[in-house]
Amino acid sequence: MADVILKNVYKIYEGGNTAVQDVNLEIKDREFVVLVGPSGCGKSTTLRMIAGLEEISKGELFIDGKQVNDVSPKDRDIAMVFQNYALYPHMTVFENMAFGLKLRKFPKEEIKKRVTDAAKILNLEEYLERKPKALSGGQRQRVAVGRAIVRKPKVFLFDEPLSNLDAKLRVQMRTEISRLHQRLEATMVYVTHDQVEAMTMGDKIVVMKDGIVQQIDAPLNLYNYPVNKFVAGFIGSPAMNFIKGKLSPDSNMVFTSAKGNLSLPLPENYNQKLGEYKGREVWLGIRPEDITDSVQNREGHQFSAVETVLEVIEPMGNEIFLYFTIEDVQFTARIPSRIKPSLNVKTILHFDLSKCHFFSCDNEKTLL
Ligand code: ADP
């Protein structure tokens, strides 16, 4: 297995479209790294440059310590699993999985052993003689993964491999791929636009936007310490609430929204971090789970009561999502389902001030 290093990597397509800009990324041996971001942010292009399917316009790519910018895909010792499976319809599952090895002139016995081993790992043993059209979507996806496994590559690349599956199957395949990663102890790079997939699968997550890497971090660090407003809003579901307002100029710092409908006296520890923003405009961010129905006496937490009127109530079973508006900004709160909230009446909710995030109004970077 191997590490993968991208140094100042750019992709500039013909016509001058810069799809990927100055990416620096170190993927360690056996690490599971997820590239995540909205559609068009450059995830696939980055993955395809690692695969060798896309030329690197500028910068360097190393696999296993070797610079491979000019090495052809087939000599990079990587295997890629695509969203559309790309199985051969006229071949059986066995033949599909064996195809790459046959091309590389592996001995028949070795091919049989590798395909049988992979089929065992993927629970495909009883389907080896079937054609893809007689398989479910999940089974087809497993064959596509199997075709990668039999090659025993240094690095596995996955490009949105679960996008074509229904929600339930996606969750199941997610855990299967995670388990596979543990079992194979392989280096894996996985592209998705789904932040839940990223959070649950990645050892390390790379958040991209407009071809630029925003943050590279472990899942919980991304969640707790987003470096900017984009990452804060992208990671977490339902998304973080944001509202613009001003910090008071005095030492008892208070955040007040533009029309004064939200006024939060901030705990002392913000004083030091936000000191230079006193009297200035900032973005406040708070996650739905940090707006609660009741004050919990937890050490280090300080709550502020906010009176509001609930506009929509969504019971999710184990919890309830509440929607309300403060100065044209829609807020979401997430509360336990034991509560019975009512629509269109005055309701008190509590903002956990210790969990607030603050971002610059100039460049949207975190102020904490
Ligand atoms: P993602 O995988 O994050 O959805 P892509 O890597 O596919 O994004 O695309 C990144 C950007 O590069 C997009 O703006 C896309 O339109 C552009 N792009 C992708 N492929 C090409 C191409 N062959 N020629 C020109 N522009 C491209």
Short mmCIF file of C-alpha atoms and ligand atoms in Angstrom, two decimals:
data_model
loop_
_atom_site.label_atom_id
_atom_site.label_comp_id
_atom_site.label_asym_id
_atom_site.label_seq_id
_atom_site.Cartn_x
_atom_site.Cartn_y
_atom_site.Cartn_z
CA MET A 1 0.00 0.00 0.00
CA ALA A 2 1.07 3.59 -0.42
CA ASP A 3 0.78 7.23 0.43
CA VAL A 4 -0.39 9.84 -2.06
CA ILE A 5 0.87 13.42 -2.04
CA LEU A 6 -0.40 16.35 -4.08
CA LYS A 7 1.85 19.40 -4.16
CA ASN A 8 0.50 22.70 -5.51
CA VAL A 9 -1.67 20.84 -7.99
CA TYR A 10 -3.71 22.79 -10.58
CA LYS A 11 -6.09 21.75 -13.32
CA ILE A 12 -6.68 24.36 -15.96
CA TYR A 13 -8.95 23.08 -18.71
CA GLU A 14 -8.62 24.22 -22.30
CA GLY A 15 -10.24 27.60 -22.57
CA GLY A 16 -8.73 28.67 -19.25
CA ASN A 17 -11.26 27.25 -16.77
CA THR A 18 -9.33 26.64 -13.54
CA ALA A 19 -11.16 23.64 -12.08
CA VAL A 20 -8.63 22.88 -9.32
CA GLN A 21 -6.36 25.44 -7.75
CA ASP A 22 -3.21 24.90 -5.71
CA VAL A 23 -4.25 21.69 -3.95
CA ASN A 24 -1.85 20.47 -1.27
CA LEU A 25 -2.84 17.16 0.22
CA GLU A 26 -1.06 14.36 2.02
CA ILE A 27 -2.87 11.03 2.09
CA LYS A 28 -1.11 8.60 4.38
CA ASP A 29 -0.67 4.92 3.78
CA ARG A 30 -3.93 3.10 4.74
CA GLU A 31 -5.82 6.30 5.28
CA PHE A 32 -9.43 6.78 4.14
CA VAL A 33 -9.66 10.30 2.77
CA VAL A 34 -12.91 11.81 1.51
CA LEU A 35 -13.07 14.72 -0.93
CA VAL A 36 -16.38 16.50 -0.38
CA GLY A 37 -18.02 19.67 -1.67
CA PRO A 38 -20.89 20.88 -3.83
CA SER A 39 -21.22 19.85 -7.45
CA GLY A 40 -18.58 21.43 -9.68
CA CYS A 41 -16.08 22.15 -6.87
CA GLY A 42 -13.33 20.04 -8.47
CA LYS A 43 -13.56 16.77 -6.52
CA SER A 44 -13.75 14.44 -9.51
CA THR A 45 -11.10 16.35 -11.40
CA THR A 46 -8.75 15.96 -8.42
CA LEU A 47 -9.49 12.23 -8.21
CA ARG A 48 -9.07 11.81 -11.96
CA MET A 49 -5.69 13.52 -11.79
CA ILE A 50 -4.61 11.01 -9.12
CA ALA A 51 -5.87 8.21 -11.40
CA GLY A 52 -4.02 9.64 -14.39
CA LEU A 53 -7.24 10.09 -16.37
CA GLU A 54 -6.74 13.84 -16.36
CA GLU A 55 -3.45 15.58 -16.99
CA ILE A 56 -2.03 17.72 -14.16
CA SER A 57 -1.65 21.29 -15.47
CA LYS A 58 0.75 22.42 -12.75
CA GLY A 59 2.18 20.89 -9.58
CA GLU A 60 3.33 17.42 -8.61
CA LEU A 61 1.73 14.11 -7.70
CA PHE A 62 3.55 11.41 -5.76
CA ILE A 63 2.34 7.86 -5.19
CA ASP A 64 4.42 5.75 -2.86
CA GLY A 65 7.23 8.31 -2.93
CA LYS A 66 7.47 8.39 -6.71
CA GLN A 67 6.54 11.37 -8.87
CA VAL A 68 3.93 10.03 -11.27
CA ASN A 69 2.77 13.10 -13.24
CA ASP A 70 3.76 11.45 -16.49
CA VAL A 71 3.09 7.82 -15.58
CA SER A 72 0.15 6.32 -17.49
CA PRO A 73 -2.95 5.23 -15.52
CA LYS A 74 -2.28 1.54 -15.98
CA ASP A 75 1.18 1.86 -14.49
CA ARG A 76 0.11 3.79 -11.40
CA ASP A 77 -1.08 0.72 -9.53
CA ILE A 78 -4.39 2.22 -8.59
CA ALA A 79 -7.98 1.02 -9.08
CA MET A 80 -10.98 3.23 -9.55
CA VAL A 81 -14.64 2.52 -8.82
CA PHE A 82 -17.08 4.70 -10.73
CA GLN A 83 -20.58 5.90 -10.01
CA ASN A 84 -22.04 4.07 -13.01
CA TYR A 85 -20.27 0.74 -12.19
CA ALA A 86 -19.10 0.39 -15.81
CA LEU A 87 -19.70 -3.38 -15.86
CA TYR A 88 -19.63 -5.34 -19.13
CA PRO A 89 -23.23 -6.51 -19.70
CA HIS A 90 -22.32 -9.56 -21.77
CA MET A 91 -19.91 -10.94 -19.16
CA THR A 92 -20.72 -12.85 -15.98
CA VAL A 93 -19.81 -11.49 -12.56
CA PHE A 94 -16.75 -13.75 -12.55
CA GLU A 95 -15.66 -12.55 -16.00
CA ASN A 96 -16.23 -8.92 -15.08
CA MET A 97 -14.04 -9.26 -12.01
CA ALA A 98 -11.42 -11.29 -13.86
CA PHE A 99 -11.22 -9.04 -16.90
CA GLY A 100 -8.49 -6.66 -15.70
CA LEU A 101 -6.30 -9.53 -14.53
CA LYS A 102 -6.76 -11.37 -17.83
CA LEU A 103 -5.62 -8.29 -19.73
CA ARG A 104 -2.54 -8.19 -17.54
CA LYS A 105 -1.92 -11.86 -18.41
CA PHE A 106 -2.23 -13.24 -14.90
CA PRO A 107 -2.15 -17.08 -14.71
CA LYS A 108 -5.60 -18.69 -14.73
CA GLU A 109 -5.25 -20.21 -11.26
CA GLU A 110 -4.22 -16.90 -9.74
CA ILE A 111 -7.18 -15.15 -11.38
CA LYS A 112 -9.56 -17.78 -10.02
CA LYS A 113 -8.14 -17.45 -6.52
CA ARG A 114 -8.30 -13.68 -6.48
CA VAL A 115 -11.85 -13.51 -7.85
CA THR A 116 -13.05 -16.18 -5.42
CA ASP A 117 -11.41 -14.39 -2.49
CA ALA A 118 -12.94 -11.06 -3.48
CA ALA A 119 -16.36 -12.67 -4.01
CA LYS A 120 -16.14 -14.08 -0.48
CA ILE A 121 -15.32 -10.68 1.02
CA LEU A 122 -18.19 -9.06 -0.89
CA ASN A 123 -20.79 -11.82 -0.44
CA LEU A 124 -20.94 -12.41 -4.18
CA GLU A 125 -20.04 -16.11 -4.21
CA GLU A 126 -23.46 -17.32 -5.33
CA TYR A 127 -23.70 -14.74 -8.12
CA LEU A 128 -20.44 -15.43 -9.94
CA GLU A 129 -22.15 -16.98 -12.97
CA ARG A 130 -24.85 -14.31 -13.31
CA LYS A 131 -24.82 -11.42 -15.78
CA PRO A 132 -25.05 -7.86 -14.38
CA LYS A 133 -28.65 -7.39 -15.56
CA ALA A 134 -29.74 -10.16 -13.17
CA LEU A 135 -28.26 -8.33 -10.17
CA SER A 136 -29.63 -5.63 -7.88
CA GLY A 137 -28.03 -2.17 -7.84
CA GLY A 138 -26.17 -2.96 -4.63
CA GLN A 139 -24.83 -6.23 -6.03
CA ARG A 140 -23.64 -4.49 -9.21
CA GLN A 141 -21.85 -1.93 -7.10
CA ARG A 142 -20.18 -4.76 -5.19
CA VAL A 143 -18.99 -6.32 -8.45
CA ALA A 144 -17.48 -2.96 -9.40
CA VAL A 145 -15.69 -2.89 -6.04
CA GLY A 146 -14.64 -6.52 -6.50
CA ARG A 147 -13.07 -5.70 -9.82
CA ALA A 148 -10.90 -3.16 -7.99
CA ILE A 149 -10.05 -5.51 -5.11
CA VAL A 150 -8.74 -8.35 -7.33
CA ARG A 151 -6.09 -6.04 -8.70
CA LYS A 152 -4.64 -5.53 -5.19
CA PRO A 153 -3.79 -1.96 -6.07
CA LYS A 154 -1.71 0.41 -3.99
CA VAL A 155 -4.56 2.90 -3.87
CA PHE A 156 -8.34 2.66 -4.31
CA LEU A 157 -10.18 5.61 -5.80
CA PHE A 158 -13.96 5.92 -5.51
CA ASP A 159 -15.92 8.48 -7.53
CA GLU A 160 -19.40 8.89 -5.98
CA PRO A 161 -19.83 5.09 -5.99
CA LEU A 162 -23.13 5.12 -4.10
CA SER A 163 -24.98 7.90 -5.92
CA ASN A 164 -27.11 5.54 -7.98
CA LEU A 165 -28.39 3.55 -5.02
CA ASP A 166 -31.52 4.23 -2.99
CA ALA A 167 -31.16 5.81 0.45
CA LYS A 168 -31.32 2.60 2.47
CA LEU A 169 -28.87 0.72 0.29
CA ARG A 170 -26.51 3.68 0.36
CA VAL A 171 -26.29 3.49 4.14
CA GLN A 172 -25.65 -0.25 3.95
CA MET A 173 -22.95 0.07 1.27
CA ARG A 174 -21.37 2.88 3.26
CA THR A 175 -20.69 0.56 6.16
CA GLU A 176 -19.59 -2.19 3.76
CA ILE A 177 -16.96 0.06 2.21
CA SER A 178 -15.79 1.19 5.66
CA ARG A 179 -15.49 -2.43 6.72
CA LEU A 180 -13.65 -3.25 3.52
CA HIS A 181 -11.20 -0.46 4.25
CA GLN A 182 -10.44 -1.94 7.67
CA ARG A 183 -10.10 -5.41 6.24
CA LEU A 184 -7.89 -4.54 3.29
CA GLU A 185 -5.88 -1.92 5.18
CA ALA A 186 -5.72 -0.02 1.92
CA THR A 187 -5.24 3.63 1.06
CA MET A 188 -8.59 4.90 -0.18
CA VAL A 189 -9.64 8.21 -1.69
CA TYR A 190 -13.37 8.70 -1.91
CA VAL A 191 -15.31 11.48 -3.67
CA THR A 192 -18.84 12.45 -2.63
CA HIS A 193 -21.07 15.51 -2.50
CA ASP A 194 -22.83 14.02 0.52
CA GLN A 195 -21.48 15.41 3.77
CA VAL A 196 -23.04 12.59 5.81
CA GLU A 197 -21.13 10.04 3.74
CA ALA A 198 -17.97 12.08 4.24
CA MET A 199 -18.44 12.43 8.00
CA THR A 200 -19.20 8.76 8.57
CA MET A 201 -16.53 7.23 6.32
CA GLY A 202 -13.49 9.47 6.32
CA ASP A 203 -10.47 9.38 8.63
CA LYS A 204 -9.75 12.72 7.07
CA ILE A 205 -12.04 14.98 5.07
CA VAL A 206 -11.05 17.50 2.42
CA VAL A 207 -13.73 20.15 1.95
CA MET A 208 -13.56 21.87 -1.45
CA LYS A 209 -15.31 24.87 -2.97
CA ASP A 210 -14.74 26.46 -6.39
CA GLY A 211 -11.64 24.33 -6.98
CA ILE A 212 -10.01 25.42 -3.74
CA VAL A 213 -9.45 23.31 -0.64
CA GLN A 214 -11.18 25.00 2.29
CA GLN A 215 -10.19 22.72 5.16
CA ILE A 216 -8.55 19.34 5.70
CA ASP A 217 -9.36 17.77 9.03
CA ALA A 218 -10.79 14.85 10.98
CA PRO A 219 -14.62 14.73 10.86
CA LEU A 220 -15.28 16.02 14.37
CA ASN A 221 -12.73 18.80 14.05
CA LEU A 222 -14.48 19.99 10.91
CA TYR A 223 -17.74 19.94 12.78
CA ASN A 224 -16.51 21.69 15.91
CA TYR A 225 -13.90 24.01 14.48
CA PRO A 226 -14.86 25.00 10.92
CA VAL A 227 -12.33 27.48 9.53
CA ASN A 228 -14.91 29.49 7.62
CA LYS A 229 -18.63 30.05 7.11
CA PHE A 230 -18.73 27.79 4.06
CA VAL A 231 -17.37 24.73 5.91
CA ALA A 232 -19.59 25.53 8.91
CA GLY A 233 -22.67 25.57 6.67
CA PHE A 234 -21.70 22.59 4.54
CA ILE A 235 -20.88 20.13 7.32
CA GLY A 236 -23.81 19.19 9.57
CA SER A 237 -27.45 18.46 8.81
CA PRO A 238 -29.69 20.37 9.22
CA ALA A 239 -27.22 23.12 8.45
CA MET A 240 -25.86 25.70 10.88
CA ASN A 241 -28.00 28.85 11.29
CA PHE A 242 -26.34 32.16 10.38
CA ILE A 243 -27.38 35.72 11.19
CA LYS A 244 -25.51 38.99 10.76
CA GLY A 245 -25.24 41.40 13.68
CA LYS A 246 -23.03 43.70 15.65
CA LEU A 247 -20.88 43.14 18.71
CA SER A 248 -21.27 45.79 21.39
CA PRO A 249 -18.25 48.04 21.93
CA ASP A 250 -18.07 47.58 25.72
CA SER A 251 -16.43 44.82 27.74
CA ASN A 252 -19.73 43.02 28.49
CA MET A 253 -19.96 41.81 24.97
CA VAL A 254 -23.45 41.47 23.47
CA PHE A 255 -24.30 40.27 19.96
CA THR A 256 -27.30 42.13 18.51
CA SER A 257 -28.92 41.43 15.15
CA ALA A 258 -29.55 44.35 12.76
CA LYS A 259 -33.08 45.17 13.95
CA GLY A 260 -32.40 44.23 17.56
CA ASN A 261 -34.74 41.20 17.63
CA LEU A 262 -31.95 38.88 18.73
CA SER A 263 -29.71 39.99 21.54
CA LEU A 264 -27.27 37.54 23.08
CA PRO A 265 -25.02 38.44 26.03
CA LEU A 266 -21.86 36.47 25.29
CA PRO A 267 -19.88 34.53 27.90
CA GLU A 268 -16.68 36.18 29.07
CA ASN A 269 -14.37 33.82 27.22
CA TYR A 270 -15.42 35.34 23.88
CA ASN A 271 -14.07 38.71 25.05
CA GLN A 272 -10.51 37.72 24.44
CA LYS A 273 -11.08 36.03 21.09
CA LEU A 274 -13.45 38.62 19.66
CA GLY A 275 -11.80 41.64 21.30
CA GLU A 276 -10.70 43.32 18.11
CA TYR A 277 -14.19 42.95 16.63
CA LYS A 278 -15.89 44.95 19.37
CA GLY A 279 -18.32 47.39 17.82
CA ARG A 280 -18.07 45.67 14.45
CA GLU A 281 -20.39 43.64 12.26
CA VAL A 282 -19.94 39.84 12.33
CA TRP A 283 -21.75 36.65 11.31
CA LEU A 284 -23.07 34.56 14.19
CA GLY A 285 -23.48 30.84 13.56
CA ILE A 286 -25.29 28.34 15.76
CA ARG A 287 -26.10 24.70 15.03
CA PRO A 288 -29.74 23.50 15.28
CA GLU A 289 -28.78 21.13 18.12
CA ASP A 290 -27.44 24.06 20.14
CA ILE A 291 -30.88 25.70 20.25
CA THR A 292 -32.86 23.78 22.85
CA ASP A 293 -36.29 23.74 24.43
CA SER A 294 -34.96 23.77 27.99
CA VAL A 295 -31.86 24.92 29.80
CA GLN A 296 -29.62 22.03 30.65
CA ASN A 297 -27.34 22.47 33.60
CA ARG A 298 -24.14 21.44 32.00
CA GLU A 299 -20.81 22.78 33.10
CA GLY A 300 -19.32 25.33 30.76
CA HIS A 301 -22.63 25.99 29.02
CA GLN A 302 -24.46 29.28 29.21
CA PHE A 303 -27.90 29.73 27.68
CA SER A 304 -29.88 32.73 26.53
CA ALA A 305 -33.67 32.60 26.23
CA VAL A 306 -35.10 33.76 22.90
CA GLU A 307 -38.82 34.28 22.39
CA THR A 308 -40.09 33.19 19.01
CA VAL A 309 -43.05 31.74 17.13
CA LEU A 310 -42.71 28.32 15.50
CA GLU A 311 -43.73 28.27 11.84
CA VAL A 312 -43.11 24.64 10.94
CA ILE A 313 -42.71 21.54 13.11
CA GLU A 314 -41.20 18.39 11.61
CA PRO A 315 -41.38 15.26 13.77
CA MET A 316 -38.51 12.95 12.77
CA GLY A 317 -39.30 10.15 15.22
CA ASN A 318 -36.35 10.39 17.57
CA GLU A 319 -36.26 14.19 17.43
CA ILE A 320 -38.18 17.19 16.17
CA PHE A 321 -37.02 19.93 13.83
CA LEU A 322 -38.46 23.37 14.58
CA TYR A 323 -38.44 26.23 12.08
CA PHE A 324 -38.80 29.88 13.03
CA THR A 325 -37.76 33.27 11.67
CA ILE A 326 -35.75 36.08 13.19
CA GLU A 327 -35.48 39.17 10.99
CA ASP A 328 -36.09 37.34 7.70
CA VAL A 329 -33.53 34.66 8.58
CA GLN A 330 -34.97 31.15 8.84
CA PHE A 331 -33.68 29.25 11.85
CA THR A 332 -33.81 25.53 12.55
CA ALA A 333 -33.72 23.97 16.01
CA ARG A 334 -33.43 20.30 16.83
CA ILE A 335 -35.07 19.13 20.02
CA PRO A 336 -35.87 15.76 21.63
CA SER A 337 -39.19 14.21 20.64
CA ARG A 338 -40.55 14.06 24.22
CA ILE A 339 -41.48 17.74 23.84
CA LYS A 340 -44.83 18.69 22.32
CA PRO A 341 -44.26 22.08 20.67
CA SER A 342 -47.16 24.19 19.32
CA LEU A 343 -47.38 26.19 16.11
CA ASN A 344 -48.02 29.94 15.93
CA VAL A 345 -47.83 30.66 19.66
CA LYS A 346 -45.06 32.36 21.61
CA THR A 347 -42.37 29.81 22.40
CA ILE A 348 -39.18 30.21 24.39
CA LEU A 349 -36.09 28.54 22.99
CA HIS A 350 -32.62 28.64 24.52
CA PHE A 351 -29.48 29.42 22.54
CA ASP A 352 -26.37 27.69 23.91
CA LEU A 353 -24.01 30.65 23.88
CA SER A 354 -20.97 28.50 24.58
CA LYS A 355 -21.54 26.82 21.21
CA CYS A 356 -21.77 29.95 19.05
CA HIS A 357 -19.46 30.46 16.07
CA PHE A 358 -18.42 33.83 14.71
CA PHE A 359 -17.23 34.67 11.21
CA SER A 360 -15.81 37.77 9.62
CA CYS A 361 -18.18 39.72 7.38
CA ASP A 362 -15.23 40.58 5.11
CA ASN A 363 -13.76 37.18 4.29
CA GLU A 364 -16.07 34.77 6.17
CA LYS A 365 -13.16 33.26 8.10
CA THR A 366 -13.73 32.10 11.67
CA LEU A 367 -13.00 34.66 14.36
CA LEU A 368 -12.54 32.03 17.07
P1 ADP B 1 -17.18 17.87 -8.99
O1 ADP B 1 -16.63 16.51 -9.13
O2 ADP B 1 -16.82 18.52 -7.70
O3 ADP B 1 -18.65 17.96 -9.25
P2 ADP B 1 -15.62 18.44 -11.37
O4 ADP B 1 -14.26 18.11 -10.92
O5 ADP B 1 -16.35 17.45 -12.20
O6 ADP B 1 -16.51 18.82 -10.09
O7 ADP B 1 -15.60 19.83 -12.15
C1 ADP B 1 -14.92 20.95 -11.67
C2 ADP B 1 -15.06 22.09 -12.67
O8 ADP B 1 -14.38 21.78 -13.87
C3 ADP B 1 -16.50 22.39 -13.06
O9 ADP B 1 -16.64 23.78 -13.18
C4 ADP B 1 -16.64 21.71 -14.39
O10 ADP B 1 -17.59 22.36 -15.19
C5 ADP B 1 -15.24 21.85 -14.97
N1 ADP B 1 -14.89 20.77 -15.91
C6 ADP B 1 -14.96 19.44 -15.67
N2 ADP B 1 -14.55 18.73 -16.73
C7 ADP B 1 -14.23 19.66 -17.69
C8 ADP B 1 -13.72 19.58 -19.04
N3 ADP B 1 -13.46 18.39 -19.60
N4 ADP B 1 -13.50 20.75 -19.70
C9 ADP B 1 -13.74 21.93 -19.11
N5 ADP B 1 -14.20 22.08 -17.87
C10 ADP B 1 -14.45 20.97 -17.14
#
